[in-house]
mmCIF file of C-alpha atoms in Angstrom:
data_model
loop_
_atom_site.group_PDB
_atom_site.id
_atom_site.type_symbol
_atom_site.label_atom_id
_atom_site.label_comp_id
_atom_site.label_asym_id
_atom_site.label_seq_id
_atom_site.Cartn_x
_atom_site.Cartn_y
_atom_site.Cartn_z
ATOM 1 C CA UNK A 1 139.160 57.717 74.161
ATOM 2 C CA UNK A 2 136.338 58.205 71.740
ATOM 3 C CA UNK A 3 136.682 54.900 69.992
ATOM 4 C CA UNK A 4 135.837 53.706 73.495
ATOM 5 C CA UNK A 5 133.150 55.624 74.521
ATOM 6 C CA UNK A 6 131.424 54.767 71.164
ATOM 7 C CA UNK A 7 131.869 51.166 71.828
ATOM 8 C CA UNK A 8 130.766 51.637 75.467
ATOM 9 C CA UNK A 9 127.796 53.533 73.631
ATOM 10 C CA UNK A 10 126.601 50.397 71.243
ATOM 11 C CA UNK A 11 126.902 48.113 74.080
ATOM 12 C CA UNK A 12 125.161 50.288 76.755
ATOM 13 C CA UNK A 13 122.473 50.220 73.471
ATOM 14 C CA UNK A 14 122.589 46.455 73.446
ATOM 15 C CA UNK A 15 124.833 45.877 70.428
ATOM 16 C CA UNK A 16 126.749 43.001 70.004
ATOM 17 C CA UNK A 17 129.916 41.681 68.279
ATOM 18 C CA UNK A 18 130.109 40.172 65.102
ATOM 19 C CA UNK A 19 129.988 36.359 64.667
ATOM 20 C CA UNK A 20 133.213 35.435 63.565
ATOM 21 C CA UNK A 21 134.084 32.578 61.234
ATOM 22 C CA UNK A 22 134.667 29.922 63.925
ATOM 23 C CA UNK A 23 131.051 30.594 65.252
ATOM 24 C CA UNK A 24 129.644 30.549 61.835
ATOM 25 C CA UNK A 25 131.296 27.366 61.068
ATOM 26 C CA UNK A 26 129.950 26.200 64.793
ATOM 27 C CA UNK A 27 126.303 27.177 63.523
ATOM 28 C CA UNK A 28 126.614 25.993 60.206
ATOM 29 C CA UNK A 29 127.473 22.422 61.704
ATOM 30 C CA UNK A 30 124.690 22.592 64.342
ATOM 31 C CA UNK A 31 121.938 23.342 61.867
ATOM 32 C CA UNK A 32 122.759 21.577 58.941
ATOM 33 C CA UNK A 33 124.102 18.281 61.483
ATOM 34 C CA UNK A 34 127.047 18.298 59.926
ATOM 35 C CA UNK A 35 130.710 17.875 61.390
ATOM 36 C CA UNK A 36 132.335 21.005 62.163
ATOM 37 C CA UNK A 37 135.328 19.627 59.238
ATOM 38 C CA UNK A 38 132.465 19.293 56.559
ATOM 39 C CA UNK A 39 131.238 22.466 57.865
ATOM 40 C CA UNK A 40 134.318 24.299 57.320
ATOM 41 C CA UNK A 41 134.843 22.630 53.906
ATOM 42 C CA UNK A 42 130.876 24.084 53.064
ATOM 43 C CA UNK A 43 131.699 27.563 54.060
ATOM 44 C CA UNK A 44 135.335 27.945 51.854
ATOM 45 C CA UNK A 45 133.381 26.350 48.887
ATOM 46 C CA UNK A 46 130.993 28.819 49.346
ATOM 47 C CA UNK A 47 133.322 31.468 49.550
ATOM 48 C CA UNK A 48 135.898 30.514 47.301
ATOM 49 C CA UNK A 49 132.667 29.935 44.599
ATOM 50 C CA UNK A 50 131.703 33.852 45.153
ATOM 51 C CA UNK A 51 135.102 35.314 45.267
ATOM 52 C CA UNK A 52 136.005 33.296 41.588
ATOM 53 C CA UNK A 53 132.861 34.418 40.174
ATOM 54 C CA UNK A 54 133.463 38.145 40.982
ATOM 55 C CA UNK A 55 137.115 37.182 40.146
ATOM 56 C CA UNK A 56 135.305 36.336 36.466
ATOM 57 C CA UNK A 57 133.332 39.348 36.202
ATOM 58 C CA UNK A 58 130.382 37.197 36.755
ATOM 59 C CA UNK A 59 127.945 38.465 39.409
ATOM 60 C CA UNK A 60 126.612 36.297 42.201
ATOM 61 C CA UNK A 61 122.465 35.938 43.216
ATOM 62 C CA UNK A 62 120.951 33.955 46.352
ATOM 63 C CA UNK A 63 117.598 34.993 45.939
ATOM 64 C CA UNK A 64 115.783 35.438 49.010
ATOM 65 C CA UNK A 65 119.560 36.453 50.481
ATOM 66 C CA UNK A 66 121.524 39.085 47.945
ATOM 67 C CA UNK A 67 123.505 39.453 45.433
ATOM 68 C CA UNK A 68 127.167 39.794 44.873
ATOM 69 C CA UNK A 69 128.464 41.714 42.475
ATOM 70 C CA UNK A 70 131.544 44.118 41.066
ATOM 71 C CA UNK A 71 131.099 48.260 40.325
ATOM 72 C CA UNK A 72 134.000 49.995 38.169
ATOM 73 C CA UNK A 73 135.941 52.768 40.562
ATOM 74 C CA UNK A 74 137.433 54.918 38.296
ATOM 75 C CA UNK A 75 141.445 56.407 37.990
ATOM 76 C CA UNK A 76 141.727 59.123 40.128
ATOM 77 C CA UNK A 77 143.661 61.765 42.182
ATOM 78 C CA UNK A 78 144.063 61.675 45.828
ATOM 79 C CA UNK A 79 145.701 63.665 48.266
ATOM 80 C CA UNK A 80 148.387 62.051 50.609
ATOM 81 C CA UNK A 81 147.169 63.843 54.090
ATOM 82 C CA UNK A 82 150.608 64.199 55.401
ATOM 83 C CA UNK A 83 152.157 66.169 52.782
ATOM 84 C CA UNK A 84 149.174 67.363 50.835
ATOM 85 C CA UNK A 85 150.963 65.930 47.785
ATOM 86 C CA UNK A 86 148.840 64.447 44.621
ATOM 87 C CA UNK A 87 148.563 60.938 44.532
ATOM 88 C CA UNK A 88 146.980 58.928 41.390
ATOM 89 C CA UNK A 89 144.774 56.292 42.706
ATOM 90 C CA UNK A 90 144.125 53.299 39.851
ATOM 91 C CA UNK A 91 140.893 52.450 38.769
ATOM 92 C CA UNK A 92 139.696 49.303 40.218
ATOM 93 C CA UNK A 93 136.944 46.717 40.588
ATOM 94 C CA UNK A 94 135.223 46.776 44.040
ATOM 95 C CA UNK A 95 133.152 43.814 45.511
ATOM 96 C CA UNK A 96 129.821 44.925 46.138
ATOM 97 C CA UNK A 97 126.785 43.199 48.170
ATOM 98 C CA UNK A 98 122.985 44.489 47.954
ATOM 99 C CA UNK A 99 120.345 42.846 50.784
ATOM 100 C CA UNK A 100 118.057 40.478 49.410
ATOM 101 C CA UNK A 101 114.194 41.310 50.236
ATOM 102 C CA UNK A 102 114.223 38.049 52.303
ATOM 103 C CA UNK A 103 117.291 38.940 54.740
ATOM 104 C CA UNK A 104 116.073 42.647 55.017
ATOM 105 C CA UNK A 105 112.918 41.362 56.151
ATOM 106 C CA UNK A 106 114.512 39.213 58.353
ATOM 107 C CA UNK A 107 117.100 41.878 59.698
ATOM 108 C CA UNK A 108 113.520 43.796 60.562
ATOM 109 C CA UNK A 109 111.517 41.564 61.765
ATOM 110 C CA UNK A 110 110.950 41.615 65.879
ATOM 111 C CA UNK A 111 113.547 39.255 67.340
ATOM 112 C CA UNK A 112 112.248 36.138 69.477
ATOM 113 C CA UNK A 113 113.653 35.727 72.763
#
């Protein structure tokens, strides 16, 4: 019931819903005048071009947009919160994105109607 009232809550506040992938690729196509296939194709090369640098240990920058990059989470010791038994957690590499100045100014900049 809470997860409901909090969504009732963002839209009552004028939140929306994230764009999805389909209405990114949509956009992409209707900007750049491009057919919603080469759209698609754009987007995954993007993607796929981010997620094998990373994959690299190579960090990504769009300046004006972010920058992609990896931080180190270290080996650790969790608790399973059934049983309250130990668990080791492995160290791993975690994706991590930080807001250009561009999009932030964007992002808080009064919207146009």
């Amino acid at each position: 019931m809470r997860r409901v009232q909090a969504c009732d809550a963002k839209a009552a506040a004028g939140a929306t819903r994230p764009m999805n992938k389909t209405e990114l690729i949509d956009h992409l196509a209707r900007q750049a005048d491009l057919s919603k296939l080469s759209a698609t194709r754009a987007l995954e090369a993007v993607l796929e071009g981010i997620t094998q640098a990373l994959a690299r240990g190579e960090s990504v920058s769009i300046p004006g947009f972010g920058s992609f990059s990896l931080s180190q989470r270290e080996a650790g010791t969790g608790r399973n919160p059934r049983t309250g038994e130990p668990v080791a957690i492995e160290a791993a590499k975690l994706p991590r994105f930080k807001a250009g100045k561009g999009l932030k100014d964007a992002v808080n900049s009064p919207q146009k109607d």
